[in-house]
PDB file of C-alpha atoms in Angstrom:
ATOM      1  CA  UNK A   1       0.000   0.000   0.000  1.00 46.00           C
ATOM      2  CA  UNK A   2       2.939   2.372   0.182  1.00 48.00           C
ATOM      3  CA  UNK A   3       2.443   3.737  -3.426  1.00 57.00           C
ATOM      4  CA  UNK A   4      -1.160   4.141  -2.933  1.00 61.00           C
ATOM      5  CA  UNK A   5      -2.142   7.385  -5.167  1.00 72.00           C
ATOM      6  CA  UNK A   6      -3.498  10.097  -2.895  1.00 79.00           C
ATOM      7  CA  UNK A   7      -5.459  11.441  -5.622  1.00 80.00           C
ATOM      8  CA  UNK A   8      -7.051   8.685  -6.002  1.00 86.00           C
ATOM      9  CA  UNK A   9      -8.061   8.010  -1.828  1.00 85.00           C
ATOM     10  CA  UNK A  10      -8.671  11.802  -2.300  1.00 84.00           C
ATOM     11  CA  UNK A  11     -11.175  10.961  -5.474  1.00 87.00           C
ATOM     12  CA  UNK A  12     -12.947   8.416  -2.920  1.00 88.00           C
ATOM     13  CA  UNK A  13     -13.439  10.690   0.211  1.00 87.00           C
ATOM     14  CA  UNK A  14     -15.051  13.357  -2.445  1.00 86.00           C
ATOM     15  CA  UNK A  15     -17.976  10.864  -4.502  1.00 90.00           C
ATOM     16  CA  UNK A  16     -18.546   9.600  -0.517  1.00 88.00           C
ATOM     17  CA  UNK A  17     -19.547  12.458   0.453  1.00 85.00           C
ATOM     18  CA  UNK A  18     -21.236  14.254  -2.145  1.00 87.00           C
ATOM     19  CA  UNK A  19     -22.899  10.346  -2.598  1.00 89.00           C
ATOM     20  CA  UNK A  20     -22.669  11.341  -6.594  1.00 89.00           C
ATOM     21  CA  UNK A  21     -19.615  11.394  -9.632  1.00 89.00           C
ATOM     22  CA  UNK A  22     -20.865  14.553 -11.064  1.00 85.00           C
ATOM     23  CA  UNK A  23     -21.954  16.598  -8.396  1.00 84.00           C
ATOM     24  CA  UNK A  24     -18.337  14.986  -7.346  1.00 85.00           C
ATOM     25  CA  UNK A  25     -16.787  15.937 -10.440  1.00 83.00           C
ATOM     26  CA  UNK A  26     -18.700  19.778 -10.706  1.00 77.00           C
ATOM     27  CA  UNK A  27     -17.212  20.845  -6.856  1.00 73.00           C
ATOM     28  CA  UNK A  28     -13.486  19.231  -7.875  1.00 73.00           C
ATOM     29  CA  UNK A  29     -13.606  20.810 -11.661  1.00 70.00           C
ATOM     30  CA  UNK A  30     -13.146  17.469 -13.103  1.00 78.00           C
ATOM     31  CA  UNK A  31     -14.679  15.144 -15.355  1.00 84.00           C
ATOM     32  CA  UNK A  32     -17.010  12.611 -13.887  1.00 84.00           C
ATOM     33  CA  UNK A  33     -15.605   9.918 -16.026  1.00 88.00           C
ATOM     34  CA  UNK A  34     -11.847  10.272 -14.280  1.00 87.00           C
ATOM     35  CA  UNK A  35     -13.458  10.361 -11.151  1.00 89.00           C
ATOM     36  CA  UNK A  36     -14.898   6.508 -11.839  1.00 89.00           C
ATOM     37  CA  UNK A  37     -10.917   5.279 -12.756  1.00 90.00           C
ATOM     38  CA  UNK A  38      -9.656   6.438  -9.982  1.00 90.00           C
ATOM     39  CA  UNK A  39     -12.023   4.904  -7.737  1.00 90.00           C
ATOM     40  CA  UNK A  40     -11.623   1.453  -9.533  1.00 90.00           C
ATOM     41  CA  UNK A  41      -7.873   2.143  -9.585  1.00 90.00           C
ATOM     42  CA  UNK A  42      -8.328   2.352  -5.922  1.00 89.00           C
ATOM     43  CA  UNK A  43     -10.978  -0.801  -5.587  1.00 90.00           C
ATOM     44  CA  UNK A  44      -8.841  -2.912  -7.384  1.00 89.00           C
ATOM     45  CA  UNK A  45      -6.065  -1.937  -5.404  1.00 87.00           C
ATOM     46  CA  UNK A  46      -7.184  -2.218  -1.856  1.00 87.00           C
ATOM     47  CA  UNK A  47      -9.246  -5.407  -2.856  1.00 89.00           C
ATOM     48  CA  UNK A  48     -12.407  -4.254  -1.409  1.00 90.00           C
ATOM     49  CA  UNK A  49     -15.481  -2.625  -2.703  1.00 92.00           C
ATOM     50  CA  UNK A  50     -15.911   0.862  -1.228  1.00 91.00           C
ATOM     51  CA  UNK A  51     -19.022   1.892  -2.815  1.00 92.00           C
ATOM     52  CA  UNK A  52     -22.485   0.677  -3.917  1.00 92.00           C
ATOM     53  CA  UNK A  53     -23.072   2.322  -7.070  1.00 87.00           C
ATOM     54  CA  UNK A  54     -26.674   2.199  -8.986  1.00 82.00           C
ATOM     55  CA  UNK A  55     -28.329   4.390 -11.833  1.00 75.00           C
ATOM     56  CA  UNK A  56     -29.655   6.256  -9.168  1.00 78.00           C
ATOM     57  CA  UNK A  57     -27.470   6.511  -6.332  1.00 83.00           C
ATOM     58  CA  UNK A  58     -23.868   6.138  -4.680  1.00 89.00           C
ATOM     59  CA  UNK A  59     -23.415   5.160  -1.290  1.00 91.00           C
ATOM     60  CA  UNK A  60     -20.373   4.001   0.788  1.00 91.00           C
ATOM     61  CA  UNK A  61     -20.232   0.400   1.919  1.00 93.00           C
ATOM     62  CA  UNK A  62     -19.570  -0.869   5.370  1.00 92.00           C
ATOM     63  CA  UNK A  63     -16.042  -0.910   4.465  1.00 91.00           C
ATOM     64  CA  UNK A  64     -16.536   2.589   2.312  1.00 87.00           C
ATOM     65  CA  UNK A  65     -18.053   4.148   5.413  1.00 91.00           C
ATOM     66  CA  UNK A  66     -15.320   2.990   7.873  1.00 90.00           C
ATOM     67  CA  UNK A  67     -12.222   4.186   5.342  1.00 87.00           C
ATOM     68  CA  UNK A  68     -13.862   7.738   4.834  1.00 86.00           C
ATOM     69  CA  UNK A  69     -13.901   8.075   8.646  1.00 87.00           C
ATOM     70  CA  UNK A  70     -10.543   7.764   9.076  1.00 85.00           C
ATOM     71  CA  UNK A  71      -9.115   9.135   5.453  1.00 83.00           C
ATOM     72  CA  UNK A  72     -11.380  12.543   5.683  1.00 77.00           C
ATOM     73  CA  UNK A  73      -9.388  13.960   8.729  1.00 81.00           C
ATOM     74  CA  UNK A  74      -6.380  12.639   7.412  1.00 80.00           C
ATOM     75  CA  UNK A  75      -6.489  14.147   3.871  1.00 76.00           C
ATOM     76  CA  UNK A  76      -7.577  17.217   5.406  1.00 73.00           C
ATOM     77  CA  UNK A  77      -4.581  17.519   7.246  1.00 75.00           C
ATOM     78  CA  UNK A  78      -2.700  17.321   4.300  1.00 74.00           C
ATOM     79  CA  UNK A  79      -4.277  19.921   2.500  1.00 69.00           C
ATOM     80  CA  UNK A  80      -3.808  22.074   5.339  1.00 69.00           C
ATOM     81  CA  UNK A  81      -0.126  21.422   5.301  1.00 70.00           C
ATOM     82  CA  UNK A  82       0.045  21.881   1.980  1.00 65.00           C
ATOM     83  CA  UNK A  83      -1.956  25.218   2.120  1.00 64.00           C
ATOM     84  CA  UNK A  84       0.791  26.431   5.067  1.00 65.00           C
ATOM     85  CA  UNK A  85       3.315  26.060   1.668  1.00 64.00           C
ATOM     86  CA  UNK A  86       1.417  29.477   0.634  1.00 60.00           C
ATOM     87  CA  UNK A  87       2.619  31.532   3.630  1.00 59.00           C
ATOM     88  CA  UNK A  88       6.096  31.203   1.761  1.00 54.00           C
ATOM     89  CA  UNK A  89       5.090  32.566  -1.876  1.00 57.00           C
ATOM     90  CA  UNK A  90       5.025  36.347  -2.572  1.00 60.00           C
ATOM     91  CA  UNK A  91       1.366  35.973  -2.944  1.00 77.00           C
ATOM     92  CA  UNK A  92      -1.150  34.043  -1.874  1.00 85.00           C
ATOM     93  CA  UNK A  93      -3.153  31.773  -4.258  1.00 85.00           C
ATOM     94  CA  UNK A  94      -5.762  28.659  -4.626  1.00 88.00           C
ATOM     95  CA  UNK A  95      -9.604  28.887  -4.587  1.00 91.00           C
ATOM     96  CA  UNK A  96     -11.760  30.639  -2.258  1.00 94.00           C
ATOM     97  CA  UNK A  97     -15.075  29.560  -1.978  1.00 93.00           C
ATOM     98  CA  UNK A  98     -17.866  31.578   0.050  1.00 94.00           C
ATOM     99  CA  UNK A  99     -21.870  30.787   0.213  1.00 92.00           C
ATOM    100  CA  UNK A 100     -23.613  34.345   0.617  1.00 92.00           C
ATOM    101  CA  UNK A 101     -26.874  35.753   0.561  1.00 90.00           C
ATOM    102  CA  UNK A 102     -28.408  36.476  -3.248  1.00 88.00           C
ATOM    103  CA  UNK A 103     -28.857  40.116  -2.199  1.00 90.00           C
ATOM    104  CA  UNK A 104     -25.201  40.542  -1.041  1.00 91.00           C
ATOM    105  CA  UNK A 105     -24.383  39.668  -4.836  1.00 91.00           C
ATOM    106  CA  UNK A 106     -26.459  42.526  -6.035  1.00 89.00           C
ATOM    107  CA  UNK A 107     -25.378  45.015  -3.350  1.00 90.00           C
ATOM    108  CA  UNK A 108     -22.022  44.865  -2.433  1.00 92.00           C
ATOM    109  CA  UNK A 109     -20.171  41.825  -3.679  1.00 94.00           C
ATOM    110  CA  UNK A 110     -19.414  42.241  -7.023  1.00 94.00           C
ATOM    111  CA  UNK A 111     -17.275  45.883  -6.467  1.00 94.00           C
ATOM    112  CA  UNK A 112     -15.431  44.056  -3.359  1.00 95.00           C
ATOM    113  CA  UNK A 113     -14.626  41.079  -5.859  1.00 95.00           C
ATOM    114  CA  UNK A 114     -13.139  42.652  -8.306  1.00 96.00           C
ATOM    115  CA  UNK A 115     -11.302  45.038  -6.112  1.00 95.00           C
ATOM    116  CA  UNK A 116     -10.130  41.685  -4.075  1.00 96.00           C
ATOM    117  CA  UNK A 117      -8.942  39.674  -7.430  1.00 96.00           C
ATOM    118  CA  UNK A 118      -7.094  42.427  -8.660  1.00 95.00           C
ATOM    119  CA  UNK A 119      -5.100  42.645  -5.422  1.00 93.00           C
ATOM    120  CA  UNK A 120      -4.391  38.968  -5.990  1.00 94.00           C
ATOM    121  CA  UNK A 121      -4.825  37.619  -9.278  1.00 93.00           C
ATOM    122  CA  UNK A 122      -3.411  34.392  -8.334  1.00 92.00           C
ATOM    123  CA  UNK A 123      -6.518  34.078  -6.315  1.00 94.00           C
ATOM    124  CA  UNK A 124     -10.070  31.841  -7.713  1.00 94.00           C
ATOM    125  CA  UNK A 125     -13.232  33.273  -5.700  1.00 95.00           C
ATOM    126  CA  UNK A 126     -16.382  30.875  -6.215  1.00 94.00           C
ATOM    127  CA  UNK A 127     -19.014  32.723  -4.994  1.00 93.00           C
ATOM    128  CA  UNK A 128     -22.480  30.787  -4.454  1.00 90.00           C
ATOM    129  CA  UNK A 129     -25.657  32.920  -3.864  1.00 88.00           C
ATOM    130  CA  UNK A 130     -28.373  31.139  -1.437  1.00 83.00           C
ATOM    131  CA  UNK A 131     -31.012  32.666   0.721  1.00 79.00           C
ATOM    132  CA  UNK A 132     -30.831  29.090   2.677  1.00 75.00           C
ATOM    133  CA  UNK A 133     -29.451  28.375   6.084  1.00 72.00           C
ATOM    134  CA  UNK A 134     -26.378  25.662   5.438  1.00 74.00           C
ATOM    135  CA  UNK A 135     -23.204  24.694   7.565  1.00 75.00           C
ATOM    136  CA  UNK A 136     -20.554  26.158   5.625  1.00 77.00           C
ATOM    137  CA  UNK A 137     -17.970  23.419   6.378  1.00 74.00           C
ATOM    138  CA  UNK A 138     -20.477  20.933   5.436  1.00 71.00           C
ATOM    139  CA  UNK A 139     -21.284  22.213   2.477  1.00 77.00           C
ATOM    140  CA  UNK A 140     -17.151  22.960   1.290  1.00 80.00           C
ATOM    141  CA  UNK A 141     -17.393  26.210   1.578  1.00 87.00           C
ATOM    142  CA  UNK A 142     -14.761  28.316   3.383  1.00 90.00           C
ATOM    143  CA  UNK A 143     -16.526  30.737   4.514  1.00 91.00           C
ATOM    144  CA  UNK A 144     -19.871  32.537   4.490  1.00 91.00           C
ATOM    145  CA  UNK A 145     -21.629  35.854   4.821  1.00 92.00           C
ATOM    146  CA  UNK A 146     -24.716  36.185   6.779  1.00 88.00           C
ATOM    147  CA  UNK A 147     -26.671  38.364   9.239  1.00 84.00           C
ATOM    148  CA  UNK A 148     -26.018  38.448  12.988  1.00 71.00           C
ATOM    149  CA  UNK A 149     -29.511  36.453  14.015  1.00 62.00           C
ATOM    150  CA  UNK A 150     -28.419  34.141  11.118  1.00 60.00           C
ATOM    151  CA  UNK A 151     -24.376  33.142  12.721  1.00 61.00           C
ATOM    152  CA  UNK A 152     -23.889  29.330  13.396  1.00 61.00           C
ATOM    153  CA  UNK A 153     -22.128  28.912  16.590  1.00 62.00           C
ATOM    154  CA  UNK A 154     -18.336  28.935  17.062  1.00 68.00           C
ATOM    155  CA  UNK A 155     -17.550  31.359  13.944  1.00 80.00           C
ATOM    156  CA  UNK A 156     -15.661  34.240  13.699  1.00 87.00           C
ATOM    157  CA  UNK A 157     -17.261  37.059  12.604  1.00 90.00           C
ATOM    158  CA  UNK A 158     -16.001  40.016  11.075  1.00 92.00           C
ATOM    159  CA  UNK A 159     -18.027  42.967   9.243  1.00 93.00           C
ATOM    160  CA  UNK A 160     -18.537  43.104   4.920  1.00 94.00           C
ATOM    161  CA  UNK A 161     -20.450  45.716   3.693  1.00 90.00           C
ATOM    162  CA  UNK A 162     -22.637  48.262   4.506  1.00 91.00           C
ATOM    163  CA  UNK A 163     -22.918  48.350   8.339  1.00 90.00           C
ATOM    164  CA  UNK A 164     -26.485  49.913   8.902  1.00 91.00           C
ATOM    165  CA  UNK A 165     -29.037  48.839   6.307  1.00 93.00           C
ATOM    166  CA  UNK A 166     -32.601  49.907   6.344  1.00 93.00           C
ATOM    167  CA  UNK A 167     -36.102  48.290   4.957  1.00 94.00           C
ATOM    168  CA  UNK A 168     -38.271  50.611   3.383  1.00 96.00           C
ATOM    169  CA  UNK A 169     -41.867  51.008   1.549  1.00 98.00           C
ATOM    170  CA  UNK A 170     -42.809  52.154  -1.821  1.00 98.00           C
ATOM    171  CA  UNK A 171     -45.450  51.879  -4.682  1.00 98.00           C
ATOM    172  CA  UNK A 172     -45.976  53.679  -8.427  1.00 98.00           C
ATOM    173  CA  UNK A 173     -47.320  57.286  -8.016  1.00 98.00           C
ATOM    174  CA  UNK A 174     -50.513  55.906 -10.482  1.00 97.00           C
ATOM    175  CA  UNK A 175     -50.738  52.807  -7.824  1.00 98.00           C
ATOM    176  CA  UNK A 176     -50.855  55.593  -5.008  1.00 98.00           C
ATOM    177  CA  UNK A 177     -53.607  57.759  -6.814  1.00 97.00           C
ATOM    178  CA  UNK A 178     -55.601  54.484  -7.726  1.00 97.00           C
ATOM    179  CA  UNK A 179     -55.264  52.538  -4.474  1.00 97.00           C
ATOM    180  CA  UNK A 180     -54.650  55.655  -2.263  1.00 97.00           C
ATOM    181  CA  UNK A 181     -51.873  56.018   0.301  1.00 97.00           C
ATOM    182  CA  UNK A 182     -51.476  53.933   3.186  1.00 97.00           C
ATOM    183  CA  UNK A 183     -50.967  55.588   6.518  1.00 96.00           C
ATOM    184  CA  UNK A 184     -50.426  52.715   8.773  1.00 96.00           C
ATOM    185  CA  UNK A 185     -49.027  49.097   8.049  1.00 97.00           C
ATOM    186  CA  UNK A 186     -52.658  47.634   9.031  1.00 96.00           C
ATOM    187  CA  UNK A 187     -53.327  49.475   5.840  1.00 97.00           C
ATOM    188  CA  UNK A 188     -51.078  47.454   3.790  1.00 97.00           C
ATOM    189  CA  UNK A 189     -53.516  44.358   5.052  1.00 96.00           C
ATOM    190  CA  UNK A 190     -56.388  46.037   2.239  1.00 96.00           C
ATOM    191  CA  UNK A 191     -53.599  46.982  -0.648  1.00 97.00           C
ATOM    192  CA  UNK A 192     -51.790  44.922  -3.093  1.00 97.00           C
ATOM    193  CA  UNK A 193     -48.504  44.137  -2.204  1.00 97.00           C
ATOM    194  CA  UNK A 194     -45.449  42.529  -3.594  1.00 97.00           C
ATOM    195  CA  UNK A 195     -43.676  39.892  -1.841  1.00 95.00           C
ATOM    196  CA  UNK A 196     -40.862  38.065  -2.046  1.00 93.00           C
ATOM    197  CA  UNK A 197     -40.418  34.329  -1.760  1.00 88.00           C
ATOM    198  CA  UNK A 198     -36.519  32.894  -0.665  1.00 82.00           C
ATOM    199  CA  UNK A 199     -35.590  29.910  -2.529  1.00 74.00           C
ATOM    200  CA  UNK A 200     -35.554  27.713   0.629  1.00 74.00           C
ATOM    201  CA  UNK A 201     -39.786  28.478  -0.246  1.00 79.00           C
ATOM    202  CA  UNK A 202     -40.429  30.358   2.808  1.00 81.00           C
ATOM    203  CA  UNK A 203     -42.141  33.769   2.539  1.00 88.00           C
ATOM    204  CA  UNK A 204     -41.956  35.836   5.512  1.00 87.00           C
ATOM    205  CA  UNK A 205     -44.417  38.720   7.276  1.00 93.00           C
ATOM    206  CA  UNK A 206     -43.429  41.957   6.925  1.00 96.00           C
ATOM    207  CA  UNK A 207     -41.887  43.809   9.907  1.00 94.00           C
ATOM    208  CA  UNK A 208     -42.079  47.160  10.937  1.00 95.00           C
ATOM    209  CA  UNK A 209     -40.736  50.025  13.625  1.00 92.00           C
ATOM    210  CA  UNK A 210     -41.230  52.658  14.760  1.00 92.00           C
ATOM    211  CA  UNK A 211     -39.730  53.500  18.062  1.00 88.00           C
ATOM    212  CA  UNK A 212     -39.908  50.838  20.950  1.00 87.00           C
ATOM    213  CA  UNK A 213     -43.104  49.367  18.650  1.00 91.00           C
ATOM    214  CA  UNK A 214     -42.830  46.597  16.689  1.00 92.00           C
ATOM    215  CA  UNK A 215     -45.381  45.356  14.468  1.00 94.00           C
ATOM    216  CA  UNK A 216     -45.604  42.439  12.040  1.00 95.00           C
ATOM    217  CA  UNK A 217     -48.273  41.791   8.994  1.00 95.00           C
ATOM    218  CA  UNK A 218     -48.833  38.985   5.912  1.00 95.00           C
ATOM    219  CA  UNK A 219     -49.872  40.964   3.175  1.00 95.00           C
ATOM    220  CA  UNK A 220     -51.341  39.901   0.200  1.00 94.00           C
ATOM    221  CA  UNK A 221     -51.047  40.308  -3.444  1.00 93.00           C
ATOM    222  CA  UNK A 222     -51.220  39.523  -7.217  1.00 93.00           C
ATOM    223  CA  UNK A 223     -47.165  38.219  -7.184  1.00 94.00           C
ATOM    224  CA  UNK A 224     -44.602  36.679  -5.210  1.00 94.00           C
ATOM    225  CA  UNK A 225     -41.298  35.904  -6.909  1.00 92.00           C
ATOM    226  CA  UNK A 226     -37.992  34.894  -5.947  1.00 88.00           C
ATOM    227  CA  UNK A 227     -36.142  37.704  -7.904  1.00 89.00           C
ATOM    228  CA  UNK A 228     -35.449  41.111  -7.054  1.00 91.00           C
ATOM    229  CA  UNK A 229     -35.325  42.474  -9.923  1.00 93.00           C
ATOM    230  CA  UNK A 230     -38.970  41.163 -11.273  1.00 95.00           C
ATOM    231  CA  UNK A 231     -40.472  42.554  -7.986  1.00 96.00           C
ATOM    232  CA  UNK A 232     -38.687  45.974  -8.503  1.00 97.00           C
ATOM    233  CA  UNK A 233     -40.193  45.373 -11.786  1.00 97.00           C
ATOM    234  CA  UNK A 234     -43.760  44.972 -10.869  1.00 97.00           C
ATOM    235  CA  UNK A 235     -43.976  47.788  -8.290  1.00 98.00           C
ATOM    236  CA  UNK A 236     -42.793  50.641 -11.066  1.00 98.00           C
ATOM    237  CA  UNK A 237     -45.716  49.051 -13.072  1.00 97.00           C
ATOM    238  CA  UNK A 238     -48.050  49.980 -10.632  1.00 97.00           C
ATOM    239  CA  UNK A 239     -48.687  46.165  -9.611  1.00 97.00           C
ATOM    240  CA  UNK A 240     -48.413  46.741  -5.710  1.00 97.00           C
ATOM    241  CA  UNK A 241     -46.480  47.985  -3.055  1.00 98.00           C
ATOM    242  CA  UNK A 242     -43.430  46.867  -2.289  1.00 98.00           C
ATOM    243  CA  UNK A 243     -40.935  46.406   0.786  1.00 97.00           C
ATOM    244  CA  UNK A 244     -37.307  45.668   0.957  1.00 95.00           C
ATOM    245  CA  UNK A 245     -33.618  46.798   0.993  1.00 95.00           C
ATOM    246  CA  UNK A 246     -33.686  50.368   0.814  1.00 96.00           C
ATOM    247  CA  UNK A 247     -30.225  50.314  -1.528  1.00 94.00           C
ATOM    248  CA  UNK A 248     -32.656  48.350  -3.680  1.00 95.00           C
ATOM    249  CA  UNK A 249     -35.303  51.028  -4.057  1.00 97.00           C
ATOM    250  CA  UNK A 250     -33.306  53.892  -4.287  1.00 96.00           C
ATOM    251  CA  UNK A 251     -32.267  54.127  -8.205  1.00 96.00           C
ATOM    252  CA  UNK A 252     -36.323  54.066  -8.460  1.00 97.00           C
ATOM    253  CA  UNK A 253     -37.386  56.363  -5.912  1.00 97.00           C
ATOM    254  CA  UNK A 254     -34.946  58.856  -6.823  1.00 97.00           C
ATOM    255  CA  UNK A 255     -36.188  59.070 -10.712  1.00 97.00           C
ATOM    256  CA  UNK A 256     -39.791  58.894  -9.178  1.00 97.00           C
ATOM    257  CA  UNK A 257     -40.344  55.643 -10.760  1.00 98.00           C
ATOM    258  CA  UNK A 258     -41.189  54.911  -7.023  1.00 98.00           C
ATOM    259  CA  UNK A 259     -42.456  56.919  -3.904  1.00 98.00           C
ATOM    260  CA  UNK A 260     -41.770  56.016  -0.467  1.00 97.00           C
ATOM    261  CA  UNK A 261     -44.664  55.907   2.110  1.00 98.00           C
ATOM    262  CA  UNK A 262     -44.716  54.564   5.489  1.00 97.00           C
ATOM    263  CA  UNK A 263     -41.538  56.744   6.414  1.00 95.00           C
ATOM    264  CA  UNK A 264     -41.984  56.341   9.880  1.00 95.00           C
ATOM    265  CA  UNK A 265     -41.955  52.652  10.048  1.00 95.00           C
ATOM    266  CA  UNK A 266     -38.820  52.253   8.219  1.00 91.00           C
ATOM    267  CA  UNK A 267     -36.970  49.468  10.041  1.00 91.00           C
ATOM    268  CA  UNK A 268     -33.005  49.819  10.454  1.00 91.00           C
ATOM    269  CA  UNK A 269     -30.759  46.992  11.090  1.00 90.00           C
ATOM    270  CA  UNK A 270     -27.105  45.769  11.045  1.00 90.00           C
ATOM    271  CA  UNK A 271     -25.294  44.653   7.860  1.00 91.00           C
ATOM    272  CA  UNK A 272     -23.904  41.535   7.000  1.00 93.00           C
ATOM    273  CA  UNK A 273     -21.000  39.859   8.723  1.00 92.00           C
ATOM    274  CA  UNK A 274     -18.259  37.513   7.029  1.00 93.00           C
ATOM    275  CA  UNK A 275     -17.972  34.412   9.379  1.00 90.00           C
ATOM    276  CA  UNK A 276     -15.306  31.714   9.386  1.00 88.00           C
ATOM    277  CA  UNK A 277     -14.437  28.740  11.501  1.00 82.00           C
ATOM    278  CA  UNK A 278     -11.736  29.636  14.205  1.00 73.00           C
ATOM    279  CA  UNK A 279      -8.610  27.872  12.723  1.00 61.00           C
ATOM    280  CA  UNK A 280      -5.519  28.116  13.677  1.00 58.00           C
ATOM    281  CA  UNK A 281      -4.212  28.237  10.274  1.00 68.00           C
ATOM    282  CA  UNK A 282      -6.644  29.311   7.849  1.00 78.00           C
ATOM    283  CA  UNK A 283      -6.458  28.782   3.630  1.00 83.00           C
ATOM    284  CA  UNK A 284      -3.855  31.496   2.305  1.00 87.00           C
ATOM    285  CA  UNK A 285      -6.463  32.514   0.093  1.00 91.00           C
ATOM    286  CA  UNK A 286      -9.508  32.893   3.080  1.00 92.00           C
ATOM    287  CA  UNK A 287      -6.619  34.633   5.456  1.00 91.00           C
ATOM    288  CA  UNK A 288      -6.185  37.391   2.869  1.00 93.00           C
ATOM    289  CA  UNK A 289      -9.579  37.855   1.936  1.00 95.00           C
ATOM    290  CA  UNK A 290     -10.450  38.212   5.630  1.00 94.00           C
ATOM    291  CA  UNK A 291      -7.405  40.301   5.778  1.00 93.00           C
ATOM    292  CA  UNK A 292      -8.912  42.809   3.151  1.00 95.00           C
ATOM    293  CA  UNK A 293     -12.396  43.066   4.157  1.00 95.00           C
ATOM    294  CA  UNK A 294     -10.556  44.157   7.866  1.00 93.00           C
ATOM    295  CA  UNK A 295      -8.661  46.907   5.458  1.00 90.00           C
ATOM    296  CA  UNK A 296     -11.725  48.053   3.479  1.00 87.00           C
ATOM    297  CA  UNK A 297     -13.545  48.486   7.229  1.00 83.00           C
ATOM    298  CA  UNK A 298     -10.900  50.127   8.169  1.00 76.00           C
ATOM    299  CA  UNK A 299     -10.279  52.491   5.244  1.00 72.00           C
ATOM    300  CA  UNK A 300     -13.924  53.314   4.934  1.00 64.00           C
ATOM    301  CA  UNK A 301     -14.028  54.287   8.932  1.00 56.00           C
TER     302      UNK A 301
END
């Protein structure tokens, strides 16, 4: 066993636990099809099946299951001391992979990227949108951005973005004149609103503030999408009102496309935070993105 390929015990622990070649093959960039030779490279080697494999499904055998226990740790403290090899290059490098909300891709992400990869172009930054609570780790990410009430336990946290974000209200001027204007968020309860449905299929109430009072409704309406955009889309058309991220409305309201209402029950909270598990030696490429969003925070006060 002493010449056992590693990429090929490495090729194992990934199809075990994504229990699939190509979804496998899609996180590893490779082709499904070298995937399958190294595992029976490794099969025939080791003299034991490792997994059940059907049209349908892949799952580890008893002997699978009992390997990837003890290999998983073990590769991953290889790749950690092979990562440690980047604190000695003149810049850091490899892939960085991050899970964030879809809305921090349309606010805030895509100027930070670029400003990040041009810093360190030996850098690849995989960027995943989801509105859906995952484990990070779990999932192969490195790291994630999320709000506060969001965090999983035992992360490190540190600030991205903007860090006071409001929710406001809005509708067409012709909606307002049709429909009148509401003057209380009960009143939302007889208007058409639009709302917005996260792709993990929940659709929450609407909150509001105003002062120490805090008041919740489920409105109702002709649409609910999962896409920003559309729902932007629907309120300039006079479809309904609509409620979100006030960096979202703004372009609108400021042409007029869009007038606020409800200004005193515009709810103000904190922005997102980059979180990270507490290593003590973290991926060259997640230690200097972490590194820069500390420097951006820092240069923008």
């Amino acid at each position: 066993m002493e010449d056992l390929p590693l990429h090929d015990l490495d090729a194992f622990t990934s199809i075990a636990r994504e229990r699939s070649f190509r979804a496998a093959a899609r996180k590893r960039g490779v082709s499904a099809s070298s995937l399958s030779d190294s595992l029976r490279r490794l099969e025939e080697r080791v003299g034991v099946r490792l997994l059940n494999r059907t049209t349908r499904s892949v799952t580890p055998t008893e002997a699978g299951e009992r390997l990837l226990e003890r290999l998983a740790p073990a590769l991953g403290e290889v790749a950690q001391a092979l990562q440690q090899l980047d604190d000695f290059r003149d810049s850091p490098s490899g892939t960085l992979r991050l899970n964030v909300p879809v809305i921090a891709l349309r606010l805030f992400l895509p100027d930070l990227a670029i400003r990040f990869l041009k810093r360190y172009p030996q850098i690849s930054l995989e960027m995943v949108g989801e509105d859906t609570f995952v484990d990070v780790l779990a999932a192969g990410y490195d790291a994630g951005i999320r709000y506060g009430e969001r965090l999983e336990r035992d992360m490190i946290a540190v600030p991205i973005g903007p860090r006071r974000q409001r929710y406001v209200t809005a509708a067409a001027p012709d909606y307002l004149v049709r429909r009148g204007v509401p003057q209380h968020p009960r009143d939302l309860l007889e208007h058409d609103c639009i709302r917005h449905r996260f792709l993990s299929g929940a659709t929450l109430p609407w909150e509001f503030e105003r002062g120490q009072e805090t008041l919740m409704i489920t409105p109702k309406g002709p649409i609910i999408a999962n896409a920003i955009d559309m729902e932007v889309s629907a309120a300039i058309a006079g479809l309904g009102v609509i409620r979100t991220f006030e960096e979202v409305l703004s372009p609108a309201i400021e042409t007029g496309a869009l007038v606020p209402i409800l200004g005193a029950w515009v709810t103000e909270f904190s922005g997102p935070l980059l979180y990270y598990a507490g290593r003590q030696h973290l991926p060259p490429a997640l230690r200097a993105f972490v590194d820069f969003v500390k420097d951006e925070r820092g240069k923008s006060g």
